[in-house]
Short mmCIF file of C-alpha atoms in Angstrom, two decimals:
data_model
loop_
_atom_site.label_atom_id
_atom_site.label_comp_id
_atom_site.label_asym_id
_atom_site.label_seq_id
_atom_site.Cartn_x
_atom_site.Cartn_y
_atom_site.Cartn_z
CA MET A 275 12.17 -24.05 7.72
CA ASP A 276 9.19 -21.84 6.54
CA LYS A 277 10.03 -18.80 5.45
CA SER A 278 9.36 -14.59 5.22
CA LEU A 279 8.07 -13.61 2.48
CA PRO A 280 6.53 -10.27 1.59
CA SER A 281 3.08 -9.07 0.25
CA TYR A 282 2.44 -10.62 -2.95
CA PHE A 283 -0.95 -7.85 -3.67
CA GLY A 284 -0.39 -4.01 -2.30
CA ARG A 285 -3.49 -3.84 -0.17
CA VAL A 286 -5.75 -1.18 1.84
CA GLY A 287 -4.09 -0.76 5.09
CA SER A 288 -1.10 -3.32 4.18
CA LYS A 289 0.70 -4.06 8.22
CA SER A 290 3.68 -4.01 6.01
CA ARG A 291 5.69 -1.57 8.88
CA LEU A 292 4.07 -2.45 11.57
CA LYS A 293 4.97 -6.48 11.06
CA ASP A 294 7.31 -6.53 13.64
CA LYS A 295 5.75 -5.20 16.30
CA ILE A 296 2.78 -7.99 16.09
CA TYR A 297 5.16 -10.53 16.03
CA ARG A 298 6.48 -9.57 19.28
CA MET A 299 3.34 -9.47 20.50
CA MET A 300 2.17 -13.28 19.11
CA PRO A 301 2.53 -15.85 21.81
CA PRO A 302 4.34 -18.37 21.02
CA ASP A 303 3.17 -21.31 21.71
CA PHE A 304 -0.17 -21.56 19.60
CA LYS A 305 -1.04 -24.81 17.05
CA THR A 306 -3.39 -22.89 14.54
CA PHE A 307 -3.40 -19.53 13.68
CA VAL A 308 -6.16 -18.25 11.82
CA GLU A 309 -6.37 -14.59 9.96
CA PRO A 310 -9.68 -14.25 9.00
CA TYR A 311 -9.30 -11.13 7.69
CA VAL A 312 -6.03 -11.29 5.43
CA GLY A 313 -6.08 -8.63 2.87
CA GLY A 314 -2.97 -8.56 2.02
CA GLY A 315 -1.49 -11.39 4.02
CA ALA A 316 1.80 -9.07 5.41
CA VAL A 317 1.50 -10.65 9.05
CA MET A 318 0.77 -14.10 7.70
CA LEU A 319 3.24 -13.83 4.73
CA GLY A 320 6.53 -12.80 6.30
CA TYR A 321 5.68 -14.72 9.56
CA LYS A 322 7.82 -17.46 9.62
CA PHE A 323 5.83 -20.75 11.19
CA LYS A 324 7.03 -24.07 13.19
CA PRO A 325 7.09 -26.94 12.23
CA GLY A 326 3.62 -28.27 12.39
CA GLN A 327 1.77 -24.68 13.09
CA LYS A 328 -1.76 -25.22 10.81
CA ILE A 329 -2.24 -22.17 9.69
CA VAL A 330 -5.83 -20.88 8.09
CA ILE A 331 -6.75 -17.15 6.38
CA ASN A 332 -10.09 -15.76 4.60
CA ASP A 333 -11.06 -13.45 2.97
CA LEU A 334 -14.83 -12.19 2.29
CA ASP A 335 -13.19 -11.19 -1.48
CA SER A 336 -13.45 -13.96 -3.71
CA GLU A 337 -11.50 -12.70 -6.11
CA LEU A 338 -8.85 -12.00 -3.57
CA MET A 339 -9.20 -15.50 -2.26
CA LYS A 340 -8.62 -16.61 -6.26
CA ASN A 341 -5.39 -15.35 -6.60
CA TYR A 342 -4.49 -16.97 -2.88
CA LYS A 343 -5.78 -20.25 -4.55
CA ILE A 344 -3.56 -19.83 -7.82
CA MET A 345 -0.56 -18.98 -6.19
CA LYS A 346 -0.88 -21.84 -4.00
CA LYS A 347 -1.38 -24.30 -7.30
CA GLY A 348 1.49 -23.22 -9.12
CA VAL A 349 1.69 -21.16 -12.11
CA ARG A 350 4.64 -21.66 -14.50
CA ILE A 351 6.77 -19.28 -15.19
CA THR A 352 8.32 -19.67 -18.49
CA PRO A 353 10.57 -17.01 -20.40
CA ALA A 354 8.16 -16.43 -22.64
CA ILE A 355 6.10 -15.48 -19.80
CA LEU A 356 8.17 -12.52 -18.52
CA ALA A 357 9.11 -11.70 -21.90
CA ARG A 358 5.30 -10.69 -21.95
CA TYR A 359 4.62 -9.02 -19.51
CA ASN A 360 7.83 -7.58 -19.19
CA ASN A 361 7.10 -3.16 -20.09
CA GLN A 362 6.76 -1.14 -17.41
CA SER A 363 4.94 1.24 -18.88
CA ALA A 364 1.43 3.22 -17.49
CA ALA A 365 -0.10 2.37 -20.87
CA PHE A 366 0.86 -1.20 -21.47
CA GLN A 367 -0.36 -1.80 -17.61
CA GLN A 368 -3.62 -0.25 -17.80
CA LYS A 369 -4.35 -2.55 -21.21
CA ILE A 370 -4.03 -5.27 -18.82
CA LEU A 371 -6.32 -3.59 -16.41
CA ASP A 372 -8.81 -2.20 -19.06
CA SER A 373 -9.10 -6.26 -21.00
CA PRO A 374 -10.34 -9.64 -19.95
CA SER A 375 -8.03 -11.97 -18.41
CA SER A 376 -7.43 -14.99 -19.32
CA GLY A 377 -6.47 -18.82 -17.45
CA ASP A 378 -4.57 -18.31 -13.82
CA ILE A 379 -1.21 -16.80 -14.98
CA GLY A 380 -3.89 -13.87 -16.85
CA TYR A 381 -6.06 -13.72 -14.19
CA LEU A 382 -2.82 -13.23 -11.16
CA VAL A 383 -1.48 -10.31 -13.99
CA LYS A 384 -4.43 -8.75 -13.96
CA SER A 385 -4.66 -8.46 -9.76
CA LEU A 386 -0.96 -7.52 -9.43
CA VAL A 387 -1.55 -4.96 -11.50
CA LYS A 388 -5.17 -3.65 -9.67
CA TYR A 389 -3.68 -4.52 -6.67
CA ASN A 390 -0.17 -2.70 -6.93
CA THR A 391 -0.28 -0.03 -9.00
CA THR A 392 -3.43 2.40 -8.14
CA PHE A 393 -3.49 4.79 -6.33
CA GLY A 394 -3.91 3.65 -2.83
CA ASN A 395 -3.80 0.19 -4.06
CA MET A 396 -6.83 -0.13 -3.83
CA GLY A 397 -7.70 -1.60 -7.39
CA LYS A 398 -9.53 1.54 -8.95
CA GLY A 399 -9.15 3.93 -11.40
CA LYS A 400 -6.25 3.99 -13.86
CA VAL A 401 -2.68 2.50 -13.39
CA TYR A 402 -1.31 6.01 -11.00
CA ARG A 403 2.39 4.22 -10.70
CA PRO A 404 3.34 1.62 -12.38
CA ARG A 405 5.19 -1.47 -11.72
CA ASP A 406 7.80 -4.91 -12.14
CA LEU A 407 5.09 -7.25 -12.72
CA THR A 408 8.04 -9.39 -13.50
CA ASN A 409 9.84 -9.33 -9.85
CA LYS A 410 6.49 -10.51 -8.65
CA LEU A 411 5.94 -13.42 -11.45
CA LYS A 412 9.94 -14.87 -10.48
CA LYS A 413 9.46 -15.66 -7.18
CA LEU A 414 6.05 -17.61 -7.60
CA ASP A 415 7.93 -20.64 -6.89
CA GLU A 416 8.07 -19.04 -3.03
CA TYR A 417 4.60 -18.28 -2.50
CA LYS A 418 4.09 -21.54 -3.63
CA ASP A 419 6.09 -23.32 -1.90
CA LYS A 420 4.96 -20.44 1.39
CA LEU A 421 0.85 -21.45 1.20
CA LYS A 422 1.04 -25.16 0.18
CA HIS A 423 -0.06 -26.40 3.65
CA VAL A 424 -2.23 -22.99 4.69
CA THR A 425 -5.79 -23.64 4.98
CA LEU A 426 -7.70 -20.64 2.35
CA LEU A 427 -10.83 -19.69 2.97
CA ASN A 428 -13.47 -17.75 1.88
CA ARG A 429 -16.04 -16.75 4.25
CA ASN A 430 -17.50 -14.94 6.95
CA ALA A 431 -14.64 -14.16 9.53
CA ILE A 432 -17.28 -14.95 12.55
CA SER A 433 -18.13 -17.80 11.00
CA VAL A 434 -14.40 -18.84 10.19
CA ILE A 435 -13.62 -17.59 14.18
CA ASN A 436 -16.35 -19.90 15.48
CA LYS A 437 -15.39 -22.88 13.68
CA TYR A 438 -11.90 -22.63 15.38
CA ASN A 439 -12.78 -21.62 18.70
CA ASN A 440 -10.31 -23.74 20.82
CA ALA A 441 -7.27 -23.05 23.38
CA GLY A 442 -4.96 -23.47 21.04
CA THR A 443 -5.92 -21.24 18.50
CA PHE A 444 -4.33 -18.04 17.83
CA LEU A 445 -5.98 -15.12 15.93
CA TYR A 446 -5.15 -12.05 14.09
CA LEU A 447 -7.97 -10.11 12.98
CA ASP A 448 -7.07 -6.53 10.86
CA PRO A 449 -10.77 -5.83 10.16
CA PRO A 450 -12.10 -3.04 8.33
CA TYR A 451 -11.52 0.01 10.23
CA GLU A 452 -13.93 2.54 11.05
CA ASN A 453 -14.95 4.81 8.28
CA SER A 454 -13.89 2.96 5.73
CA LYS A 455 -16.62 1.48 4.34
CA ASP A 456 -16.35 2.60 0.86
CA LEU A 457 -12.09 1.11 0.18
CA TYR A 458 -13.85 -2.16 0.24
CA LYS A 459 -15.85 -4.31 -2.17
CA LYS A 460 -18.53 -5.24 1.03
CA GLY A 461 -17.22 -2.60 2.95
CA GLY A 462 -19.03 -1.98 6.80
CA MET A 463 -17.98 -3.66 10.24
CA ASP A 464 -20.26 -4.91 12.79
CA PHE A 465 -17.67 -4.28 15.96
CA GLU A 466 -20.06 -5.39 18.57
CA GLN A 467 -20.54 -8.30 17.41
CA LEU A 468 -16.94 -9.38 16.53
CA ALA A 469 -16.54 -8.22 20.62
CA SER A 470 -18.97 -10.46 21.15
CA THR A 471 -18.21 -13.36 19.69
CA LEU A 472 -14.64 -12.50 21.18
CA ARG A 473 -15.32 -12.53 24.51
CA LYS A 474 -16.37 -16.54 24.03
CA PHE A 475 -13.03 -17.19 22.00
CA LYS A 476 -11.19 -20.24 23.49
CA GLY A 477 -8.11 -19.62 22.68
CA LYS A 478 -5.84 -16.10 22.10
CA PHE A 479 -6.34 -13.40 19.70
CA LEU A 480 -4.36 -10.29 18.48
CA LEU A 481 -6.99 -7.81 16.73
CA SER A 482 -5.98 -4.12 14.80
CA ILE A 483 -7.59 -1.28 14.62
CA ASN A 484 -7.87 2.14 14.03
CA ASP A 485 -7.79 4.40 18.07
CA SER A 486 -11.12 5.87 18.63
CA ARG A 487 -13.61 6.42 21.75
CA ASN A 488 -15.99 4.24 20.25
CA ILE A 489 -13.74 0.96 19.16
CA ARG A 490 -12.40 1.37 23.03
CA LYS A 491 -15.56 1.30 23.99
CA VAL A 492 -16.93 -1.66 21.83
CA PHE A 493 -14.20 -3.66 22.96
CA ASN A 494 -14.51 -2.79 26.91
CA GLY A 495 -12.65 -5.15 29.40
CA PHE A 496 -9.58 -6.45 26.53
CA LYS A 497 -5.97 -5.30 27.12
CA PHE A 498 -4.97 -2.36 24.69
CA ARG A 499 -1.78 -0.96 23.34
CA THR A 500 -1.06 2.15 21.11
CA THR A 501 1.30 2.80 18.31
CA THR A 502 1.88 5.26 16.22
CA ASP A 503 3.09 3.92 13.81
CA GLY A 504 2.86 2.11 10.03
CA GLY A 505 1.24 4.22 7.48
CA THR A 506 -2.37 5.86 6.55
CA GLY A 507 -4.23 2.66 7.10
CA ASN A 508 -7.89 1.56 5.83
CA ALA A 509 -9.31 5.03 6.43
CA GLY A 510 -6.82 7.01 4.84
CA LEU A 511 -3.66 6.83 1.55
CA GLY A 512 -0.01 7.65 1.59
CA GLU A 513 2.84 7.58 3.44
CA GLY A 514 2.23 9.06 6.85
CA THR A 515 1.40 7.33 10.67
CA ARG A 516 -1.28 6.57 12.46
CA LYS A 517 -2.63 6.29 15.76
CA GLU A 518 -3.40 2.30 15.77
CA LEU A 519 -4.78 0.71 18.99
CA PHE A 520 -3.93 -3.26 19.12
CA ILE A 521 -6.84 -5.21 21.12
CA LYS A 522 -5.97 -8.61 22.85
CA ASN A 523 -6.91 -10.81 25.60
CA TYR A 524 -3.95 -11.99 27.59
#
């Protein structure tokens, strides 16, 4: 039986607080689940897939996708490794962040520090809030099992949507929000291109995005639903709330 897991990496715009609402809106009968902007993967990792359902995740961030590949392959976590990283001081974790990584475990640990301890999980600047790294490392086998049959891609999202354009596919899309290009390595979004691509999509899709007059205009003709919780999203940081817009074609 598939297991529900939390995100392994903190990311700007995480859907951890919105995923239960997303699950209630997802169709139950899809054959293939595709997430073209997977990020921290809160929705995919937390969902309990049925036997036979195909899962595809993609992100243009090659560093992120390398981590998913390491997790899928698996790393043997020994007591010596746990002892090596059993230090929650800011100085120790800052040293990890500032030093070159070595091997799969070193790469994974550096990314854990980068995306779980920096301000807003942005992966920039200094260690802001040290974390217990061993807690994540101990659970790595669970993530390996979750990702066992998952297809991992590092492509342009539009090409992925077109590749899986069929009636049995369900797309969950969580693209960068408006005015958030500086928060990502490859920032900026062509929403008109995305809307045009989705108008030709044969399956079902659910898209989460910031609510604005421009977004509603670009995606005119689809179904809209609003909510006001889930954190501050891609365009902000902290623990507050934001206006979130769900867009779908079913």
